PDB file of C-alpha atoms in Angstrom:
ATOM      1  CA  MET A   1      11.470  -8.591  -0.838  1.00 77.00           C
ATOM      2  CA  VAL A   2       9.709  -5.337  -0.084  1.00 84.00           C
ATOM      3  CA  ALA A   3      11.968  -2.311  -0.519  1.00 84.00           C
ATOM      4  CA  SER A   4       9.658   0.219   1.158  1.00 87.00           C
ATOM      5  CA  ILE A   5       6.086   0.836   2.297  1.00 90.00           C
ATOM      6  CA  GLN A   6       4.493   4.277   2.504  1.00 93.00           C
ATOM      7  CA  ILE A   7       1.144   4.924   4.152  1.00 93.00           C
ATOM      8  CA  LYS A   8      -0.580   7.576   2.046  1.00 94.00           C
ATOM      9  CA  LYS A   9      -3.754   8.138   4.071  1.00 93.00           C
ATOM     10  CA  VAL A  10      -6.046   6.581   6.641  1.00 94.00           C
ATOM     11  CA  THR A  11      -9.809   6.992   6.443  1.00 93.00           C
ATOM     12  CA  SER A  12     -12.576   5.629   8.623  1.00 91.00           C
ATOM     13  CA  ARG A  13     -16.081   5.037   7.358  1.00 86.00           C
ATOM     14  CA  ASP A  14     -17.611   1.669   8.207  1.00 90.00           C
ATOM     15  CA  LYS A  15     -14.117   0.354   8.930  1.00 92.00           C
ATOM     16  CA  VAL A  16     -10.582   1.704   8.892  1.00 94.00           C
ATOM     17  CA  VAL A  17      -9.125   1.946   5.354  1.00 95.00           C
ATOM     18  CA  ILE A  18      -5.433   2.544   4.716  1.00 95.00           C
ATOM     19  CA  ASP A  19      -3.907   3.441   1.344  1.00 95.00           C
ATOM     20  CA  LEU A  20      -0.399   2.068   0.821  1.00 93.00           C
ATOM     21  CA  ASP A  21       2.335   2.468  -1.778  1.00 92.00           C
ATOM     22  CA  VAL A  22       4.567  -0.616  -1.810  1.00 90.00           C
ATOM     23  CA  GLU A  23       7.839  -0.672  -3.736  1.00 87.00           C
ATOM     24  CA  MET A  24       9.190  -4.121  -4.545  1.00 84.00           C
ATOM     25  CA  GLY A  25      12.865  -4.893  -5.061  1.00 79.00           C
ATOM     26  CA  GLY A  26      12.650  -6.484  -8.527  1.00 78.00           C
ATOM     27  CA  PRO A  27      10.195  -7.623 -11.210  1.00 75.00           C
ATOM     28  CA  ASN A  28      10.362 -11.300 -10.193  1.00 77.00           C
ATOM     29  CA  ASP A  29       9.812 -10.570  -6.519  1.00 77.00           C
ATOM     30  CA  ALA A  30       6.525 -11.795  -5.048  1.00 77.00           C
ATOM     31  CA  ASP A  31       7.432 -11.926  -1.352  1.00 81.00           C
ATOM     32  CA  PHE A  32       4.800  -9.658   0.224  1.00 85.00           C
ATOM     33  CA  SER A  33       2.479 -10.710   3.011  1.00 89.00           C
ATOM     34  CA  PRO A  34       1.407  -7.645   5.010  1.00 90.00           C
ATOM     35  CA  ARG A  35       0.811  -7.761   8.747  1.00 92.00           C
ATOM     36  CA  VAL A  36      -0.832  -4.996  10.787  1.00 94.00           C
ATOM     37  CA  SER A  37      -0.595  -4.387  14.507  1.00 93.00           C
ATOM     38  CA  ILE A  38      -1.532  -1.599  16.894  1.00 94.00           C
ATOM     39  CA  SER A  39       0.967  -0.329  19.436  1.00 92.00           C
ATOM     40  CA  GLY A  40      -0.466   2.391  21.661  1.00 91.00           C
ATOM     41  CA  ASN A  41      -2.310   4.647  19.232  1.00 92.00           C
ATOM     42  CA  SER A  42      -0.123   3.931  16.190  1.00 93.00           C
ATOM     43  CA  LEU A  43      -0.718   1.460  13.369  1.00 93.00           C
ATOM     44  CA  GLU A  44       2.376  -0.517  12.331  1.00 93.00           C
ATOM     45  CA  MET A  45       2.940  -2.361   9.022  1.00 92.00           C
ATOM     46  CA  ARG A  46       5.274  -5.348   8.737  1.00 90.00           C
ATOM     47  CA  ASN A  47       6.096  -7.935   6.098  1.00 87.00           C
ATOM     48  CA  GLY A  48       5.177 -11.529   6.984  1.00 82.00           C
ATOM     49  CA  GLY A  49       8.557 -13.113   7.620  1.00 76.00           C
ATOM     50  CA  ASN A  50      10.223  -9.985   8.987  1.00 80.00           C
ATOM     51  CA  SER A  51       9.784  -8.401  12.418  1.00 81.00           C
ATOM     52  CA  ASP A  52      10.958  -4.909  11.373  1.00 88.00           C
ATOM     53  CA  VAL A  53       8.370  -2.120  11.239  1.00 91.00           C
ATOM     54  CA  LEU A  54       8.274  -0.869   7.632  1.00 91.00           C
ATOM     55  CA  ALA A  55       5.668   1.870   8.120  1.00 93.00           C
ATOM     56  CA  CYS A  56       3.929   3.480  11.065  1.00 94.00           C
ATOM     57  CA  ILE A  57       1.196   6.107  11.409  1.00 94.00           C
ATOM     58  CA  ASP A  58      -0.666   7.558  14.376  1.00 94.00           C
ATOM     59  CA  LEU A  59      -4.439   7.035  14.440  1.00 93.00           C
ATOM     60  CA  ASP A  60      -7.010   9.442  15.805  1.00 93.00           C
ATOM     61  CA  ASP A  61      -9.381   8.272  18.552  1.00 93.00           C
ATOM     62  CA  VAL A  62     -12.278   7.403  16.218  1.00 93.00           C
ATOM     63  CA  SER A  63     -10.115   5.303  13.876  1.00 93.00           C
ATOM     64  CA  LEU A  64      -8.435   3.591  16.825  1.00 93.00           C
ATOM     65  CA  GLN A  65     -11.792   2.628  18.359  1.00 94.00           C
ATOM     66  CA  MET A  66     -13.098   1.327  15.019  1.00 94.00           C
ATOM     67  CA  ALA A  67      -9.954  -0.752  14.438  1.00 93.00           C
ATOM     68  CA  GLU A  68     -10.098  -2.275  17.920  1.00 93.00           C
ATOM     69  CA  ARG A  69     -13.828  -2.915  17.598  1.00 93.00           C
ATOM     70  CA  ASP A  70     -13.621  -4.690  14.229  1.00 93.00           C
ATOM     71  CA  ARG A  71     -10.101  -6.155  14.715  1.00 94.00           C
ATOM     72  CA  VAL A  72      -9.670  -5.783  10.941  1.00 94.00           C
ATOM     73  CA  VAL A  73      -8.262  -3.097   8.631  1.00 95.00           C
ATOM     74  CA  GLU A  74      -8.945  -2.748   4.903  1.00 95.00           C
ATOM     75  CA  ALA A  75      -5.795  -2.130   2.864  1.00 95.00           C
ATOM     76  CA  ARG A  76      -5.700  -0.645  -0.639  1.00 95.00           C
ATOM     77  CA  ILE A  77      -2.241  -1.341  -1.986  1.00 93.00           C
ATOM     78  CA  LYS A  78      -0.569   0.099  -5.086  1.00 91.00           C
ATOM     79  CA  PHE A  79       2.545  -1.786  -6.149  1.00 86.00           C
ATOM     80  CA  SER A  80       5.545  -0.440  -8.008  1.00 82.00           C
ATOM     81  CA  VAL A  81       8.796  -2.118  -8.963  1.00 78.00           C
ATOM     82  CA  ASP A  82      12.166  -0.430  -8.647  1.00 67.00           C
ATOM     83  CA  GLY A  83      13.458   0.310 -12.161  1.00 65.00           C
ATOM     84  CA  MET A  84      10.195  -0.445 -14.009  1.00 63.00           C
ATOM     85  CA  HIS A  85       7.703   2.186 -12.846  1.00 53.00           C
ATOM     86  CA  GLY A  86       9.637   5.406 -13.135  1.00 57.00           C
ATOM     87  CA  THR A  87       9.277   8.549 -15.174  1.00 57.00           C
ATOM     88  CA  LEU A  88       9.291   8.355 -18.949  1.00 55.00           C
ATOM     89  CA  THR A  89      12.342  10.241 -20.252  1.00 62.00           C
ATOM     90  CA  HIS A  90      12.104   9.840 -24.054  1.00 61.00           C
ATOM     91  CA  LYS A  91       8.734  10.902 -25.440  1.00 60.00           C
ATOM     92  CA  THR A  92       7.707  10.135 -29.005  1.00 58.00           C
ATOM     93  CA  PRO A  93       6.348  13.184 -30.883  1.00 62.00           C
ATOM     94  CA  ASN A  94       3.612  11.126 -32.595  1.00 60.00           C
ATOM     95  CA  VAL A  95       1.624   9.728 -29.697  1.00 56.00           C
ATOM     96  CA  ARG A  96      -0.102   6.993 -31.726  1.00 59.00           C
ATOM     97  CA  ASP A  97       3.220   5.325 -32.611  1.00 58.00           C
ATOM     98  CA  GLY A  98       5.132   5.462 -29.363  1.00 57.00           C
ATOM     99  CA  PRO A  99       5.271   4.426 -25.748  1.00 60.00           C
ATOM    100  CA  LYS A 100       2.941   7.240 -24.667  1.00 57.00           C
ATOM    101  CA  ALA A 101       0.074   5.516 -26.469  1.00 55.00           C
ATOM    102  CA  LYS A 102      -0.475   3.121 -23.557  1.00 56.00           C
ATOM    103  CA  LYS A 103       0.150   3.462 -19.861  1.00 55.00           C
ATOM    104  CA  LEU A 104       2.220   1.083 -17.815  1.00 56.00           C
ATOM    105  CA  ALA A 105       0.164  -1.349 -15.811  1.00 61.00           C
ATOM    106  CA  GLU A 106      -0.416  -0.281 -12.239  1.00 69.00           C
ATOM    107  CA  PRO A 107      -0.996  -3.385 -10.155  1.00 82.00           C
ATOM    108  CA  ARG A 108      -3.396  -2.756  -7.300  1.00 88.00           C
ATOM    109  CA  TRP A 109      -4.576  -4.997  -4.516  1.00 89.00           C
ATOM    110  CA  LYS A 110      -7.381  -4.674  -1.985  1.00 92.00           C
ATOM    111  CA  THR A 111      -7.575  -6.911   1.075  1.00 92.00           C
ATOM    112  CA  LEU A 112      -8.739  -7.167   4.674  1.00 93.00           C
ATOM    113  CA  LEU A 113      -5.932  -7.503   7.205  1.00 93.00           C
ATOM    114  CA  PRO A 114      -6.604  -8.808  10.726  1.00 94.00           C
ATOM    115  CA  LEU A 115      -4.963  -6.964  13.597  1.00 92.00           C
ATOM    116  CA  GLN A 116      -2.347  -8.861  15.533  1.00 84.00           C
TER     117      GLN A 116
END
């Protein structure tokens, strides 16, 4: 289950692009199916099986017209898992031997979402 969704920024070039940070509840959780809708001049994000609005942002006139024209929004999603992707507290002095030698994987996802 999705713990939280944050909309980082909205840009409009050829189509409307939204950058999202999604925090999942646990490492074995794979229940995420984003849904996008427009209500007035705001863009609302929901999870597939849930009717609650998880994130909302107001669009400017140009982005709103582009979204209604194309009826699709491109989403760039960065996932994190509660308890796994936090700050590193114990650093090893010799970088070649310790956990600072490699970064944690940052799962990213890019998709086109139809407006509902």
